[in-house]
């Protein structure tokens, strides 16, 4: 695990319109180690609350949770730009609250940037964080932190009114100084048009292949998600079966006393024990 310099938010910003930016979520040290060589950006998403902690929505994430996982991902990576999500409740009230939370996340994790969900409603917060020297990634379109308010996971950009609101949000996030923006769960043509309109890179998830980069939740991508897998996910591996098959074989061998075998125990006669 070595890299001369980490990819920074400015490097990501310069990739607008270039080779697509490869992003994945990561929440733990070993997974960050495995992904670091392959991606440009690792997002410590608040999806961690659902994926690793079993909450029903991302509203289960806390600042402490994000910081603990942010620290693990920083320890496990050397090359990728690491962005940590600001959880619901840590930034919406005021620019001062947002800045204090962002400072805590950056000071305690050493991450390169933070991500906030919202558009015109949080432009002031983004501007305050950026003005303090902390790079911000935006997140528009379907916003999982608003799922209760929206009455479910609703695809955005299906009505003229909604498309206008999306364009306004995108413009507000860009104007506030974000270095890139995630577009989630948005009609393909609208996401493509947003990508054309914005001067900062767009990172799509359930959006468009025309976006400047793509992101997926790591557990979805490797087929480890045990609950609902969204339509926009492509599973590049089938780890559910691998893990459950390994557990079944282990259980059978423990019950039959086939495990531990001679290779996994320490004979009384050996002088050199090595665990
Ligand atoms: O929390 C998360 O994982 C995210 C990505 C889906 C973009 O915000």
PDB file of N, CA and C in Angstrom, residues 40-123:
ATOM      1  N   UNK A  40     -10.520   6.016  -8.392  1.00  0.00           N
ATOM      2  CA  UNK A  40     -10.023   7.380  -8.217  1.00  0.00           C
ATOM      3  C   UNK A  40     -10.525   7.955  -6.891  1.00  0.00           C
ATOM      4  N   UNK A  41     -11.700   7.523  -6.483  1.00  0.00           N
ATOM      5  CA  UNK A  41     -12.331   8.131  -5.303  1.00  0.00           C
ATOM      6  C   UNK A  41     -13.068   7.073  -4.485  1.00  0.00           C
ATOM      7  N   UNK A  42     -12.862   7.112  -3.177  1.00  0.00           N
ATOM      8  CA  UNK A  42     -13.608   6.243  -2.257  1.00  0.00           C
ATOM      9  C   UNK A  42     -14.542   7.127  -1.448  1.00  0.00           C
ATOM     10  N   UNK A  43     -15.819   6.780  -1.463  1.00  0.00           N
ATOM     11  CA  UNK A  43     -16.799   7.527  -0.662  1.00  0.00           C
ATOM     12  C   UNK A  43     -17.170   6.708   0.567  1.00  0.00           C
ATOM     13  N   UNK A  44     -16.960   7.305   1.740  1.00  0.00           N
ATOM     14  CA  UNK A  44     -17.460   6.695   2.972  1.00  0.00           C
ATOM     15  C   UNK A  44     -18.907   7.200   3.080  1.00  0.00           C
ATOM     16  N   UNK A  45     -19.786   6.477   2.397  1.00  0.00           N
ATOM     17  CA  UNK A  45     -21.179   6.920   2.283  1.00  0.00           C
ATOM     18  C   UNK A  45     -21.950   6.673   3.573  1.00  0.00           C
ATOM     19  N   UNK A  46     -22.987   7.499   3.775  1.00  0.00           N
ATOM     20  CA  UNK A  46     -23.839   7.245   4.950  1.00  0.00           C
ATOM     21  C   UNK A  46     -24.695   5.994   4.711  1.00  0.00           C
ATOM     22  N   UNK A  47     -24.588   5.423   3.493  1.00  0.00           N
ATOM     23  CA  UNK A  47     -25.189   4.109   3.236  1.00  0.00           C
ATOM     24  C   UNK A  47     -24.613   3.062   4.187  1.00  0.00           C
ATOM     25  N   UNK A  48     -23.489   3.372   4.826  1.00  0.00           N
ATOM     26  CA  UNK A  48     -22.899   2.466   5.830  1.00  0.00           C
ATOM     27  C   UNK A  48     -23.925   2.092   6.910  1.00  0.00           C
ATOM     28  N   UNK A  49     -24.826   3.024   7.197  1.00  0.00           N
ATOM     29  CA  UNK A  49     -25.835   2.768   8.249  1.00  0.00           C
ATOM     30  C   UNK A  49     -26.722   1.582   7.855  1.00  0.00           C
ATOM     31  N   UNK A  50     -27.028   1.480   6.541  1.00  0.00           N
ATOM     32  CA  UNK A  50     -27.857   0.373   6.046  1.00  0.00           C
ATOM     33  C   UNK A  50     -26.998  -0.857   5.777  1.00  0.00           C
ATOM     34  N   UNK A  51     -25.896  -0.652   5.056  1.00  0.00           N
ATOM     35  CA  UNK A  51     -25.094  -1.769   4.545  1.00  0.00           C
ATOM     36  C   UNK A  51     -24.406  -2.545   5.672  1.00  0.00           C
ATOM     37  N   UNK A  52     -23.789  -1.825   6.600  1.00  0.00           N
ATOM     38  CA  UNK A  52     -23.038  -2.517   7.658  1.00  0.00           C
ATOM     39  C   UNK A  52     -23.762  -2.559   8.995  1.00  0.00           C
ATOM     40  N   UNK A  53     -24.655  -1.587   9.242  1.00  0.00           N
ATOM     41  CA  UNK A  53     -25.275  -1.518  10.571  1.00  0.00           C
ATOM     42  C   UNK A  53     -26.737  -1.970  10.575  1.00  0.00           C
ATOM     43  N   UNK A  54     -27.281  -2.287   9.397  1.00  0.00           N
ATOM     44  CA  UNK A  54     -28.622  -2.854   9.336  1.00  0.00           C
ATOM     45  C   UNK A  54     -29.770  -1.892   9.582  1.00  0.00           C
ATOM     46  N   UNK A  55     -29.504  -0.567   9.476  1.00  0.00           N
ATOM     47  CA  UNK A  55     -30.613   0.393   9.609  1.00  0.00           C
ATOM     48  C   UNK A  55     -31.479   0.346   8.343  1.00  0.00           C
ATOM     49  N   UNK A  56     -32.751   0.764   8.495  1.00  0.00           N
ATOM     50  CA  UNK A  56     -33.669   0.721   7.349  1.00  0.00           C
ATOM     51  C   UNK A  56     -33.339   1.801   6.325  1.00  0.00           C
ATOM     52  N   UNK A  57     -32.827   2.959   6.788  1.00  0.00           N
ATOM     53  CA  UNK A  57     -32.493   4.067   5.888  1.00  0.00           C
ATOM     54  C   UNK A  57     -31.146   4.657   6.318  1.00  0.00           C
ATOM     55  N   UNK A  58     -30.653   5.611   5.524  1.00  0.00           N
ATOM     56  CA  UNK A  58     -29.373   6.250   5.873  1.00  0.00           C
ATOM     57  C   UNK A  58     -29.541   7.215   7.051  1.00  0.00           C
ATOM     58  N   UNK A  59     -30.775   7.435   7.465  1.00  0.00           N
ATOM     59  CA  UNK A  59     -31.004   8.334   8.608  1.00  0.00           C
ATOM     60  C   UNK A  59     -30.432   7.741   9.900  1.00  0.00           C
ATOM     61  N   UNK A  60     -30.053   6.475   9.861  1.00  0.00           N
ATOM     62  CA  UNK A  60     -29.438   5.841  11.032  1.00  0.00           C
ATOM     63  C   UNK A  60     -27.967   6.204  11.214  1.00  0.00           C
ATOM     64  N   UNK A  61     -27.401   6.940  10.255  1.00  0.00           N
ATOM     65  CA  UNK A  61     -25.970   7.293  10.367  1.00  0.00           C
ATOM     66  C   UNK A  61     -25.773   8.452  11.331  1.00  0.00           C
ATOM     67  N   UNK A  62     -24.680   8.427  12.075  1.00  0.00           N
ATOM     68  CA  UNK A  62     -24.338   9.524  12.987  1.00  0.00           C
ATOM     69  C   UNK A  62     -22.958  10.050  12.616  1.00  0.00           C
ATOM     70  N   UNK A  63     -22.630  11.211  13.144  1.00  0.00           N
ATOM     71  CA  UNK A  63     -21.320  11.800  12.875  1.00  0.00           C
ATOM     72  C   UNK A  63     -20.212  10.871  13.393  1.00  0.00           C
ATOM     73  N   UNK A  64     -20.433  10.291  14.567  1.00  0.00           N
ATOM     74  CA  UNK A  64     -19.429   9.384  15.166  1.00  0.00           C
ATOM     75  C   UNK A  64     -19.207   8.162  14.264  1.00  0.00           C
ATOM     76  N   UNK A  65     -20.330   7.623  13.729  1.00  0.00           N
ATOM     77  CA  UNK A  65     -20.249   6.460  12.831  1.00  0.00           C
ATOM     78  C   UNK A  65     -19.424   6.821  11.586  1.00  0.00           C
ATOM     79  N   UNK A  66     -19.720   7.990  10.996  1.00  0.00           N
ATOM     80  CA  UNK A  66     -19.029   8.395   9.769  1.00  0.00           C
ATOM     81  C   UNK A  66     -17.538   8.602  10.030  1.00  0.00           C
ATOM     82  N   UNK A  67     -17.231   9.149  11.197  1.00  0.00           N
ATOM     83  CA  UNK A  67     -15.825   9.414  11.531  1.00  0.00           C
ATOM     84  C   UNK A  67     -15.077   8.091  11.737  1.00  0.00           C
ATOM     85  N   UNK A  68     -15.686   7.151  12.459  1.00  0.00           N
ATOM     86  CA  UNK A  68     -15.015   5.856  12.707  1.00  0.00           C
ATOM     87  C   UNK A  68     -14.733   5.141  11.381  1.00  0.00           C
ATOM     88  N   UNK A  69     -15.714   5.119  10.475  1.00  0.00           N
ATOM     89  CA  UNK A  69     -15.505   4.448   9.187  1.00  0.00           C
ATOM     90  C   UNK A  69     -14.556   5.255   8.293  1.00  0.00           C
ATOM     91  N   UNK A  70     -14.621   6.579   8.393  1.00  0.00           N
ATOM     92  CA  UNK A  70     -13.692   7.438   7.641  1.00  0.00           C
ATOM     93  C   UNK A  70     -12.254   7.161   8.051  1.00  0.00           C
ATOM     94  N   UNK A  71     -12.027   7.006   9.345  1.00  0.00           N
ATOM     95  CA  UNK A  71     -10.666   6.713   9.829  1.00  0.00           C
ATOM     96  C   UNK A  71     -10.182   5.367   9.285  1.00  0.00           C
ATOM     97  N   UNK A  72     -11.068   4.366   9.288  1.00  0.00           N
ATOM     98  CA  UNK A  72     -10.687   3.028   8.804  1.00  0.00           C
ATOM     99  C   UNK A  72     -10.320   3.087   7.317  1.00  0.00           C
ATOM    100  N   UNK A  73     -11.115   3.812   6.534  1.00  0.00           N
ATOM    101  CA  UNK A  73     -10.863   3.890   5.083  1.00  0.00           C
ATOM    102  C   UNK A  73      -9.586   4.681   4.799  1.00  0.00           C
ATOM    103  N   UNK A  74      -9.324   5.712   5.581  1.00  0.00           N
ATOM    104  CA  UNK A  74      -8.060   6.450   5.406  1.00  0.00           C
ATOM    105  C   UNK A  74      -6.868   5.547   5.720  1.00  0.00           C
ATOM    106  N   UNK A  75      -6.991   4.712   6.777  1.00  0.00           N
ATOM    107  CA  UNK A  75      -5.880   3.792   7.118  1.00  0.00           C
ATOM    108  C   UNK A  75      -5.660   2.762   6.017  1.00  0.00           C
ATOM    109  N   UNK A  76      -6.729   2.412   5.311  1.00  0.00           N
ATOM    110  CA  UNK A  76      -6.640   1.351   4.304  1.00  0.00           C
ATOM    111  C   UNK A  76      -6.353   1.844   2.902  1.00  0.00           C
ATOM    112  N   UNK A  77      -6.190   3.137   2.705  1.00  0.00           N
ATOM    113  CA  UNK A  77      -5.963   3.662   1.352  1.00  0.00           C
ATOM    114  C   UNK A  77      -4.795   4.637   1.351  1.00  0.00           C
ATOM    115  N   UNK A  78      -4.163   4.734   0.166  1.00  0.00           N
ATOM    116  CA  UNK A  78      -3.039   5.665   0.047  1.00  0.00           C
ATOM    117  C   UNK A  78      -3.146   6.512  -1.207  1.00  0.00           C
ATOM    118  N   UNK A  79      -3.963   6.058  -2.161  1.00  0.00           N
ATOM    119  CA  UNK A  79      -4.009   6.717  -3.468  1.00  0.00           C
ATOM    120  C   UNK A  79      -5.317   7.463  -3.726  1.00  0.00           C
ATOM    121  N   UNK A  80      -6.420   6.832  -3.352  1.00  0.00           N
ATOM    122  CA  UNK A  80      -7.739   7.390  -3.707  1.00  0.00           C
ATOM    123  C   UNK A  80      -8.050   8.671  -2.941  1.00  0.00           C
ATOM    124  N   UNK A  81      -8.830   9.515  -3.573  1.00  0.00           N
ATOM    125  CA  UNK A  81      -9.402  10.684  -2.903  1.00  0.00           C
ATOM    126  C   UNK A  81     -10.520  10.159  -1.993  1.00  0.00           C
ATOM    127  N   UNK A  82     -10.429  10.419  -0.700  1.00  0.00           N
ATOM    128  CA  UNK A  82     -11.438   9.895   0.235  1.00  0.00           C
ATOM    129  C   UNK A  82     -12.414  11.016   0.628  1.00  0.00           C
ATOM    130  N   UNK A  83     -13.687  10.745   0.371  1.00  0.00           N
ATOM    131  CA  UNK A  83     -14.758  11.697   0.687  1.00  0.00           C
ATOM    132  C   UNK A  83     -15.659  11.064   1.744  1.00  0.00           C
ATOM    133  N   UNK A  84     -15.985  11.811   2.794  1.00  0.00           N
ATOM    134  CA  UNK A  84     -16.846  11.282   3.856  1.00  0.00           C
ATOM    135  C   UNK A  84     -18.194  12.010   3.824  1.00  0.00           C
ATOM    136  N   UNK A  85     -19.265  11.223   3.871  1.00  0.00           N
ATOM    137  CA  UNK A  85     -20.620  11.789   3.871  1.00  0.00           C
ATOM    138  C   UNK A  85     -20.924  12.489   5.191  1.00  0.00           C
ATOM    139  N   UNK A  86     -21.602  13.624   5.092  1.00  0.00           N
ATOM    140  CA  UNK A  86     -22.122  14.294   6.297  1.00  0.00           C
ATOM    141  C   UNK A  86     -23.498  13.673   6.556  1.00  0.00           C
ATOM    142  N   UNK A  87     -23.709  13.078   7.729  1.00  0.00           N
ATOM    143  CA  UNK A  87     -24.991  12.417   7.974  1.00  0.00           C
ATOM    144  C   UNK A  87     -26.128  13.411   8.210  1.00  0.00           C
ATOM    145  N   UNK A  88     -27.344  12.948   8.014  1.00  0.00           N
ATOM    146  CA  UNK A  88     -28.532  13.779   8.263  1.00  0.00           C
ATOM    147  C   UNK A  88     -28.461  14.296   9.690  1.00  0.00           C
ATOM    148  N   UNK A  89     -28.808  15.568   9.860  1.00  0.00           N
ATOM    149  CA  UNK A  89     -28.824  16.173  11.193  1.00  0.00           C
ATOM    150  C   UNK A  89     -27.529  16.877  11.552  1.00  0.00           C
ATOM    151  N   UNK A  90     -26.515  16.756  10.673  1.00  0.00           N
ATOM    152  CA  UNK A  90     -25.223  17.357  11.032  1.00  0.00           C
ATOM    153  C   UNK A  90     -24.943  18.660  10.288  1.00  0.00           C
ATOM    154  N   UNK A  91     -25.850  19.056   9.356  1.00  0.00           N
ATOM    155  CA  UNK A  91     -25.522  20.255   8.555  1.00  0.00           C
ATOM    156  C   UNK A  91     -26.710  21.109   8.120  1.00  0.00           C
ATOM    157  N   UNK A  92     -27.940  20.623   8.271  1.00  0.00           N
ATOM    158  CA  UNK A  92     -29.085  21.313   7.668  1.00  0.00           C
ATOM    159  C   UNK A  92     -29.469  22.611   8.368  1.00  0.00           C
ATOM    160  N   UNK A  93     -29.234  22.698   9.681  1.00  0.00           N
ATOM    161  CA  UNK A  93     -29.747  23.829  10.480  1.00  0.00           C
ATOM    162  C   UNK A  93     -29.145  25.168  10.079  1.00  0.00           C
ATOM    163  N   UNK A  94     -27.835  25.212   9.894  1.00  0.00           N
ATOM    164  CA  UNK A  94     -27.197  26.501   9.574  1.00  0.00           C
ATOM    165  C   UNK A  94     -25.824  26.268   8.964  1.00  0.00           C
ATOM    166  N   UNK A  95     -25.268  27.335   8.387  1.00  0.00           N
ATOM    167  CA  UNK A  95     -23.915  27.254   7.827  1.00  0.00           C
ATOM    168  C   UNK A  95     -22.914  26.986   8.948  1.00  0.00           C
ATOM    169  N   UNK A  96     -23.162  27.547  10.123  1.00  0.00           N
ATOM    170  CA  UNK A  96     -22.230  27.370  11.251  1.00  0.00           C
ATOM    171  C   UNK A  96     -22.227  25.909  11.699  1.00  0.00           C
ATOM    172  N   UNK A  97     -23.427  25.304  11.774  1.00  0.00           N
ATOM    173  CA  UNK A  97     -23.509  23.889  12.169  1.00  0.00           C
ATOM    174  C   UNK A  97     -22.790  23.016  11.132  1.00  0.00           C
ATOM    175  N   UNK A  98     -23.026  23.317   9.850  1.00  0.00           N
ATOM    176  CA  UNK A  98     -22.415  22.525   8.775  1.00  0.00           C
ATOM    177  C   UNK A  98     -20.893  22.622   8.827  1.00  0.00           C
ATOM    178  N   UNK A  99     -20.396  23.837   9.038  1.00  0.00           N
ATOM    179  CA  UNK A  99     -18.948  24.036   9.066  1.00  0.00           C
ATOM    180  C   UNK A  99     -18.323  23.314  10.271  1.00  0.00           C
ATOM    181  N   UNK A 100     -18.974  23.398  11.425  1.00  0.00           N
ATOM    182  CA  UNK A 100     -18.436  22.725  12.622  1.00  0.00           C
ATOM    183  C   UNK A 100     -18.375  21.212  12.388  1.00  0.00           C
ATOM    184  N   UNK A 101     -19.426  20.646  11.799  1.00  0.00           N
ATOM    185  CA  UNK A 101     -19.450  19.202  11.550  1.00  0.00           C
ATOM    186  C   UNK A 101     -18.392  18.803  10.520  1.00  0.00           C
ATOM    187  N   UNK A 102     -18.290  19.602   9.444  1.00  0.00           N
ATOM    188  CA  UNK A 102     -17.312  19.293   8.391  1.00  0.00           C
ATOM    189  C   UNK A 102     -15.894  19.357   8.958  1.00  0.00           C
ATOM    190  N   UNK A 103     -15.636  20.364   9.785  1.00  0.00           N
ATOM    191  CA  UNK A 103     -14.296  20.503  10.402  1.00  0.00           C
ATOM    192  C   UNK A 103     -13.981  19.279  11.251  1.00  0.00           C
ATOM    193  N   UNK A 104     -14.993  18.832  12.032  1.00  0.00           N
ATOM    194  CA  UNK A 104     -14.774  17.666  12.908  1.00  0.00           C
ATOM    195  C   UNK A 104     -14.440  16.429  12.070  1.00  0.00           C
ATOM    196  N   UNK A 105     -15.195  16.239  10.981  1.00  0.00           N
ATOM    197  CA  UNK A 105     -14.961  15.075  10.110  1.00  0.00           C
ATOM    198  C   UNK A 105     -13.543  15.110   9.523  1.00  0.00           C
ATOM    199  N   UNK A 106     -13.151  16.262   8.990  1.00  0.00           N
ATOM    200  CA  UNK A 106     -11.834  16.379   8.345  1.00  0.00           C
ATOM    201  C   UNK A 106     -10.712  16.277   9.386  1.00  0.00           C
ATOM    202  N   UNK A 107     -10.881  16.959  10.527  1.00  0.00           N
ATOM    203  CA  UNK A 107      -9.829  16.922  11.567  1.00  0.00           C
ATOM    204  C   UNK A 107      -9.639  15.512  12.108  1.00  0.00           C
ATOM    205  N   UNK A 108     -10.741  14.777  12.297  1.00  0.00           N
ATOM    206  CA  UNK A 108     -10.631  13.470  12.957  1.00  0.00           C
ATOM    207  C   UNK A 108     -10.344  12.307  11.997  1.00  0.00           C
ATOM    208  N   UNK A 109     -10.568  12.531  10.684  1.00  0.00           N
ATOM    209  CA  UNK A 109     -10.299  11.439   9.733  1.00  0.00           C
ATOM    210  C   UNK A 109      -9.118  11.729   8.811  1.00  0.00           C
ATOM    211  N   UNK A 110      -8.897  13.017   8.508  1.00  0.00           N
ATOM    212  CA  UNK A 110      -7.862  13.368   7.525  1.00  0.00           C
ATOM    213  C   UNK A 110      -8.347  13.175   6.098  1.00  0.00           C
ATOM    214  N   UNK A 111      -9.662  13.011   5.897  1.00  0.00           N
ATOM    215  CA  UNK A 111     -10.212  12.811   4.548  1.00  0.00           C
ATOM    216  C   UNK A 111     -10.016  14.063   3.688  1.00  0.00           C
ATOM    217  N   UNK A 112     -10.147  13.874   2.349  1.00  0.00           N
ATOM    218  CA  UNK A 112      -9.903  14.979   1.425  1.00  0.00           C
ATOM    219  C   UNK A 112     -11.107  15.907   1.245  1.00  0.00           C
ATOM    220  N   UNK A 113     -12.309  15.389   1.512  1.00  0.00           N
ATOM    221  CA  UNK A 113     -13.505  16.199   1.245  1.00  0.00           C
ATOM    222  C   UNK A 113     -14.711  15.604   1.970  1.00  0.00           C
ATOM    223  N   UNK A 114     -15.776  16.389   2.036  1.00  0.00           N
ATOM    224  CA  UNK A 114     -17.038  15.893   2.598  1.00  0.00           C
ATOM    225  C   UNK A 114     -18.122  15.984   1.525  1.00  0.00           C
ATOM    226  N   UNK A 115     -19.193  15.224   1.715  1.00  0.00           N
ATOM    227  CA  UNK A 115     -20.323  15.265   0.768  1.00  0.00           C
ATOM    228  C   UNK A 115     -21.605  15.616   1.522  1.00  0.00           C
ATOM    229  N   UNK A 116     -22.409  16.478   0.911  1.00  0.00           N
ATOM    230  CA  UNK A 116     -23.689  16.904   1.500  1.00  0.00           C
ATOM    231  C   UNK A 116     -24.798  16.667   0.488  1.00  0.00           C
ATOM    232  N   UNK A 117     -25.957  16.235   0.939  1.00  0.00           N
ATOM    233  CA  UNK A 117     -27.118  16.066   0.051  1.00  0.00           C
ATOM    234  C   UNK A 117     -27.950  17.345   0.021  1.00  0.00           C
ATOM    235  N   UNK A 118     -28.331  17.758  -1.211  1.00  0.00           N
ATOM    236  CA  UNK A 118     -29.222  18.917  -1.329  1.00  0.00           C
ATOM    237  C   UNK A 118     -28.757  19.860  -2.410  1.00  0.00           C
ATOM    238  N   UNK A 119     -29.610  20.877  -2.679  1.00  0.00           N
ATOM    239  CA  UNK A 119     -29.294  21.842  -3.725  1.00  0.00           C
ATOM    240  C   UNK A 119     -29.388  23.256  -3.209  1.00  0.00           C
ATOM    241  N   UNK A 120     -30.421  23.978  -3.693  1.00  0.00           N
ATOM    242  CA  UNK A 120     -30.584  25.379  -3.278  1.00  0.00           C
ATOM    243  C   UNK A 120     -30.731  25.481  -1.753  1.00  0.00           C
ATOM    244  N   UNK A 121     -31.340  24.462  -1.142  1.00  0.00           N
ATOM    245  CA  UNK A 121     -31.596  24.486   0.302  1.00  0.00           C
ATOM    246  C   UNK A 121     -30.328  24.462   1.157  1.00  0.00           C
ATOM    247  N   UNK A 122     -29.228  23.963   0.602  1.00  0.00           N
ATOM    248  CA  UNK A 122     -27.999  23.885   1.411  1.00  0.00           C
ATOM    249  C   UNK A 122     -26.819  24.603   0.741  1.00  0.00           C
ATOM    250  N   UNK A 123     -27.131  25.479  -0.215  1.00  0.00           N
ATOM    251  CA  UNK A 123     -26.061  26.199  -0.929  1.00  0.00           C
ATOM    252  C   UNK A 123     -25.224  27.028   0.050  1.00  0.00           C
TER     253      UNK A 123
END
